[in-house]
Amino acid sequence: MRQNQFDKKSQAWSALFSEPMSDLVKRYTSSVFFDKRLWQADISGSLAHAEMLADQGIISAQDRADIERGMVQIKQEIESGAFVWQLDLEDVHLNIEARLTQLVGDAGKRLHTGRSRNDQVATDVRLWLRSEIDLIATLLTELQQALLDVAEKHAEVILPGFTHLQVAQPISFGHHMLAYVEMFARDAERMADVRQRVNRLPLGAAALAGTSYPLDRDRVASTLGMVNDKGQPQVCQNSLDAVSDRDFAIEFTAAASLCMVHISRLSEELILWMSQNFGFIKIADRFTTGSSIMPQKKNPDVPELARGKTGRVVGHLMGLITLMKGQPLAYNKDNQEDKEPLFDTVDTLKDTLRIFAEMVGGQLNPATGQKEGGISVNPQAMEQAALRGYATATDLADYLVKKGLPFRDAHETVAHAVKAAIAHQVDLSELPLAVLKEFNPSIEKDVFDVLSLRGSLHARDILGGTAPRQVRLQIERHRARLT
Ligand code: ARG
């Protein structure tokens, strides 16, 4: 005798099967213990579908009312933890549908009219990801604001700028922070761009070929907020593509990977800068840990982990893109494997952004209205490092060019001057004028204006340059952009 459609002993989908699935296969194929986090999207999608079915006269108004009533209860059960998720019911979709049918009877069984789990799951993942992208956008704004606060405070602080990790030219610490603001601004742009393609409706594609019911797909898209910036509904235009491609998840993960790479670069710098050899900055103790054996240690665990987790997210990108590459049209079960990497990418990125905003910018103290406990900077250590590295050598070359020397000759002359300074263990600015004149007679007293770190810094007063005046202009521009 056949069991009821959703009875535990039979499969959820059919009377066709002559033997039950083995426990191992059930565990292998079921996704409910990770895809249950799509439950809100699943219910929203079902409600929009049911509302449309009723308005199109495909189900009755009573069915629709029953479905809504059932979903209200299911929502409460899930939120309170009372909902019993069953491995036997494979995934979030079948679990919710089965419970609905238990609660409201035949109306629950009619919900799936004109729909397949294939277009259902594609819709759910898109709805879920859309709301996560919106959270990520907010977190990216907060991180940029934290960096802007630090940049503003330290616009005049001089840091050696590096190429090849060798001291190159003096730069403003604020300017250095603004480089990261640019990166995270582009990450936010990429997220906004991806969002447009995530926010399209697969429902109505059914299993793969579309459906013979007169569904109103535009209407469902509008109900679910899948609209463009002009408010027009965004609907996937080919049923085979709608149910099968996960390129939206891949491009999101690519954008997330780039964002993590930017965080990883920042992490690497924080780790270097807080080492004893640099001593440029400190981060608050709550972001560091001690060593179980070496009592003097304060380890930058948070930036190190962020650098490590970047590999994990990039790995998810590789996983997802490989998942897609061999799949024939249309839906294949392979696609169930999109969820764990996607979920973990979102979780990792959100946690990392949150923690970095606080680590960089500090935490708001409600008593003072000020942020406290962000990174603290040691300007003396930074300046000393810039001085040790002959960071103004280019400025001396530029000075000679202004006196009429061709740049290549000036470059060579300065190399000799640096060699002499190294031999005397002094900075270029500490060489007496008489000594400097030996390298080129056109050098005058005013050379000391350009040989100082500050002179060098303020001289680069060009769009995109490091002069503190430019740094302040950029900060203003970013602040206006972010409000
Ligand atoms: N759990 C499945 C997934 O995540 C839902 C779609 C299943 N469809 C199917 N025909 N087996 O992709």
PDB file of N, CA and C and ligand atoms in Angstrom, residues 13 29-32 34-35 38 90-94 116-122 125 207 243 246 331-339, ligand 1:
ATOM      1  N   TRP A  13       8.592  12.801  -3.428  1.00  0.00           N
ATOM      2  CA  TRP A  13       8.186  13.223  -4.753  1.00  0.00           C
ATOM      3  C   TRP A  13       7.320  12.251  -5.529  1.00  0.00           C
ATOM      4  N   THR A  29      22.277  13.201  -0.484  1.00  0.00           N
ATOM      5  CA  THR A  29      21.526  14.060  -1.413  1.00  0.00           C
ATOM      6  C   THR A  29      20.781  15.189  -0.708  1.00  0.00           C
ATOM      7  N   SER A  30      20.589  15.026   0.592  1.00  0.00           N
ATOM      8  CA  SER A  30      19.758  16.033   1.260  1.00  0.00           C
ATOM      9  C   SER A  30      20.562  17.316   1.503  1.00  0.00           C
ATOM     10  N   SER A  31      19.870  18.427   1.446  1.00  0.00           N
ATOM     11  CA  SER A  31      20.544  19.711   1.648  1.00  0.00           C
ATOM     12  C   SER A  31      19.904  20.514   2.768  1.00  0.00           C
ATOM     13  N   VAL A  32      18.892  19.930   3.404  1.00  0.00           N
ATOM     14  CA  VAL A  32      18.094  20.756   4.318  1.00  0.00           C
ATOM     15  C   VAL A  32      18.915  21.352   5.448  1.00  0.00           C
ATOM     16  N   PHE A  34      21.755  22.624   5.448  1.00  0.00           N
ATOM     17  CA  PHE A  34      22.372  23.922   5.133  1.00  0.00           C
ATOM     18  C   PHE A  34      21.429  24.865   4.391  1.00  0.00           C
ATOM     19  N   ASP A  35      20.515  24.300   3.542  1.00  0.00           N
ATOM     20  CA  ASP A  35      19.698  25.260   2.773  1.00  0.00           C
ATOM     21  C   ASP A  35      18.495  25.787   3.570  1.00  0.00           C
ATOM     22  N   LEU A  38      17.583  29.426   3.747  1.00  0.00           N
ATOM     23  CA  LEU A  38      16.843  30.139   2.703  1.00  0.00           C
ATOM     24  C   LEU A  38      15.355  30.268   3.039  1.00  0.00           C
ATOM     25  N   GLU A  90      14.450  16.103   2.344  1.00  0.00           N
ATOM     26  CA  GLU A  90      15.496  16.563   1.433  1.00  0.00           C
ATOM     27  C   GLU A  90      15.958  18.008   1.579  1.00  0.00           C
ATOM     28  N   ASP A  91      15.078  18.949   1.314  1.00  0.00           N
ATOM     29  CA  ASP A  91      15.567  20.336   1.305  1.00  0.00           C
ATOM     30  C   ASP A  91      14.559  21.289   1.936  1.00  0.00           C
ATOM     31  N   VAL A  92      14.921  22.540   1.978  1.00  0.00           N
ATOM     32  CA  VAL A  92      14.083  23.553   2.620  1.00  0.00           C
ATOM     33  C   VAL A  92      12.718  23.642   1.932  1.00  0.00           C
ATOM     34  N   HIS A  93      12.715  23.470   0.619  1.00  0.00           N
ATOM     35  CA  HIS A  93      11.464  23.645  -0.136  1.00  0.00           C
ATOM     36  C   HIS A  93      10.451  22.575   0.230  1.00  0.00           C
ATOM     37  N   LEU A  94      10.908  21.318   0.233  1.00  0.00           N
ATOM     38  CA  LEU A  94       9.985  20.223   0.530  1.00  0.00           C
ATOM     39  C   LEU A  94       9.588  20.218   1.999  1.00  0.00           C
ATOM     40  N   SER A 116       8.348  24.510 -10.206  1.00  0.00           N
ATOM     41  CA  SER A 116       9.215  23.355  -9.954  1.00  0.00           C
ATOM     42  C   SER A 116      10.205  23.780  -8.894  1.00  0.00           C
ATOM     43  N   ARG A 117      10.821  22.798  -8.230  1.00  0.00           N
ATOM     44  CA  ARG A 117      11.864  23.194  -7.295  1.00  0.00           C
ATOM     45  C   ARG A 117      13.031  23.853  -8.037  1.00  0.00           C
ATOM     46  N   ASN A 118      13.115  23.575  -9.342  1.00  0.00           N
ATOM     47  CA  ASN A 118      14.239  24.144 -10.092  1.00  0.00           C
ATOM     48  C   ASN A 118      14.138  25.666 -10.207  1.00  0.00           C
ATOM     49  N   ASP A 119      12.951  26.157 -10.553  1.00  0.00           N
ATOM     50  CA  ASP A 119      12.838  27.628 -10.583  1.00  0.00           C
ATOM     51  C   ASP A 119      12.672  28.187  -9.184  1.00  0.00           C
ATOM     52  N   GLN A 120      12.150  27.364  -8.276  1.00  0.00           N
ATOM     53  CA  GLN A 120      11.982  27.798  -6.885  1.00  0.00           C
ATOM     54  C   GLN A 120      13.340  28.051  -6.219  1.00  0.00           C
ATOM     55  N   VAL A 121      14.236  27.086  -6.348  1.00  0.00           N
ATOM     56  CA  VAL A 121      15.523  27.249  -5.653  1.00  0.00           C
ATOM     57  C   VAL A 121      16.321  28.394  -6.275  1.00  0.00           C
ATOM     58  N   ALA A 122      16.255  28.534  -7.587  1.00  0.00           N
ATOM     59  CA  ALA A 122      17.002  29.627  -8.225  1.00  0.00           C
ATOM     60  C   ALA A 122      16.469  30.975  -7.721  1.00  0.00           C
ATOM     61  N   VAL A 125      17.621  31.485  -3.912  1.00  0.00           N
ATOM     62  CA  VAL A 125      19.032  31.868  -3.750  1.00  0.00           C
ATOM     63  C   VAL A 125      19.220  33.322  -4.167  1.00  0.00           C
ATOM     64  N   ALA A 207      10.195  23.556 -14.465  1.00  0.00           N
ATOM     65  CA  ALA A 207      11.316  22.612 -14.395  1.00  0.00           C
ATOM     66  C   ALA A 207      12.429  23.008 -15.350  1.00  0.00           C
ATOM     67  N   VAL A 243      16.722  28.323 -14.869  1.00  0.00           N
ATOM     68  CA  VAL A 243      16.837  27.297 -13.825  1.00  0.00           C
ATOM     69  C   VAL A 243      18.251  26.769 -13.661  1.00  0.00           C
ATOM     70  N   ARG A 246      24.236  29.493 -12.660  1.00  0.00           N
ATOM     71  CA  ARG A 246      24.535  30.110 -11.360  1.00  0.00           C
ATOM     72  C   ARG A 246      25.613  31.180 -11.537  1.00  0.00           C
ATOM     73  N   TYR A 331      18.706  22.196 -15.559  1.00  0.00           N
ATOM     74  CA  TYR A 331      19.076  21.976 -14.163  1.00  0.00           C
ATOM     75  C   TYR A 331      19.731  20.616 -13.952  1.00  0.00           C
ATOM     76  N   ASN A 332      20.764  20.598 -13.157  1.00  0.00           N
ATOM     77  CA  ASN A 332      21.365  19.347 -12.674  1.00  0.00           C
ATOM     78  C   ASN A 332      21.562  19.478 -11.172  1.00  0.00           C
ATOM     79  N   LYS A 333      21.551  18.342 -10.527  1.00  0.00           N
ATOM     80  CA  LYS A 333      21.666  18.355  -9.064  1.00  0.00           C
ATOM     81  C   LYS A 333      23.007  18.944  -8.603  1.00  0.00           C
ATOM     82  N   ASP A 334      23.987  18.942  -9.506  1.00  0.00           N
ATOM     83  CA  ASP A 334      25.260  19.597  -9.164  1.00  0.00           C
ATOM     84  C   ASP A 334      25.006  20.944  -8.492  1.00  0.00           C
ATOM     85  N   ASN A 335      23.985  21.629  -8.989  1.00  0.00           N
ATOM     86  CA  ASN A 335      23.747  23.000  -8.534  1.00  0.00           C
ATOM     87  C   ASN A 335      23.422  23.106  -7.048  1.00  0.00           C
ATOM     88  N   GLN A 336      23.022  22.001  -6.453  1.00  0.00           N
ATOM     89  CA  GLN A 336      22.793  22.042  -5.008  1.00  0.00           C
ATOM     90  C   GLN A 336      24.098  22.373  -4.269  1.00  0.00           C
ATOM     91  N   GLU A 337      25.205  22.076  -4.918  1.00  0.00           N
ATOM     92  CA  GLU A 337      26.523  22.340  -4.324  1.00  0.00           C
ATOM     93  C   GLU A 337      26.906  23.823  -4.376  1.00  0.00           C
ATOM     94  N   ASP A 338      26.023  24.663  -4.904  1.00  0.00           N
ATOM     95  CA  ASP A 338      26.347  26.096  -4.927  1.00  0.00           C
ATOM     96  C   ASP A 338      26.211  26.730  -3.543  1.00  0.00           C
ATOM     97  N   LYS A 339      25.428  26.072  -2.677  1.00  0.00           N
ATOM     98  CA  LYS A 339      25.009  26.800  -1.477  1.00  0.00           C
ATOM     99  C   LYS A 339      26.082  26.956  -0.422  1.00  0.00           C
TER     100      LYS A 339
HETATM  101  N1  ARG B   1      17.826  21.219  -3.283  1.00  0.00           N
HETATM  102  C1  ARG B   1      17.867  21.453  -4.702  1.00  0.00           C
HETATM  103  C2  ARG B   1      18.965  22.464  -5.004  1.00  0.00           C
HETATM  104  O1  ARG B   1      19.499  23.007  -4.108  1.00  0.00           O
HETATM  105  C3  ARG B   1      16.551  21.979  -5.136  1.00  0.00           C
HETATM  106  C4  ARG B   1      16.196  21.692  -6.545  1.00  0.00           C
HETATM  107  C5  ARG B   1      16.002  20.271  -6.728  1.00  0.00           C
HETATM  108  N2  ARG B   1      15.453  19.953  -7.964  1.00  0.00           N
HETATM  109  C6  ARG B   1      15.474  18.715  -8.430  1.00  0.00           C
HETATM  110  N3  ARG B   1      14.942  18.505  -9.541  1.00  0.00           N
HETATM  111  N4  ARG B   1      16.017  17.747  -7.744  1.00  0.00           N
HETATM  112  O2  ARG B   1      19.327  22.697  -6.139  1.00  0.00           O
END
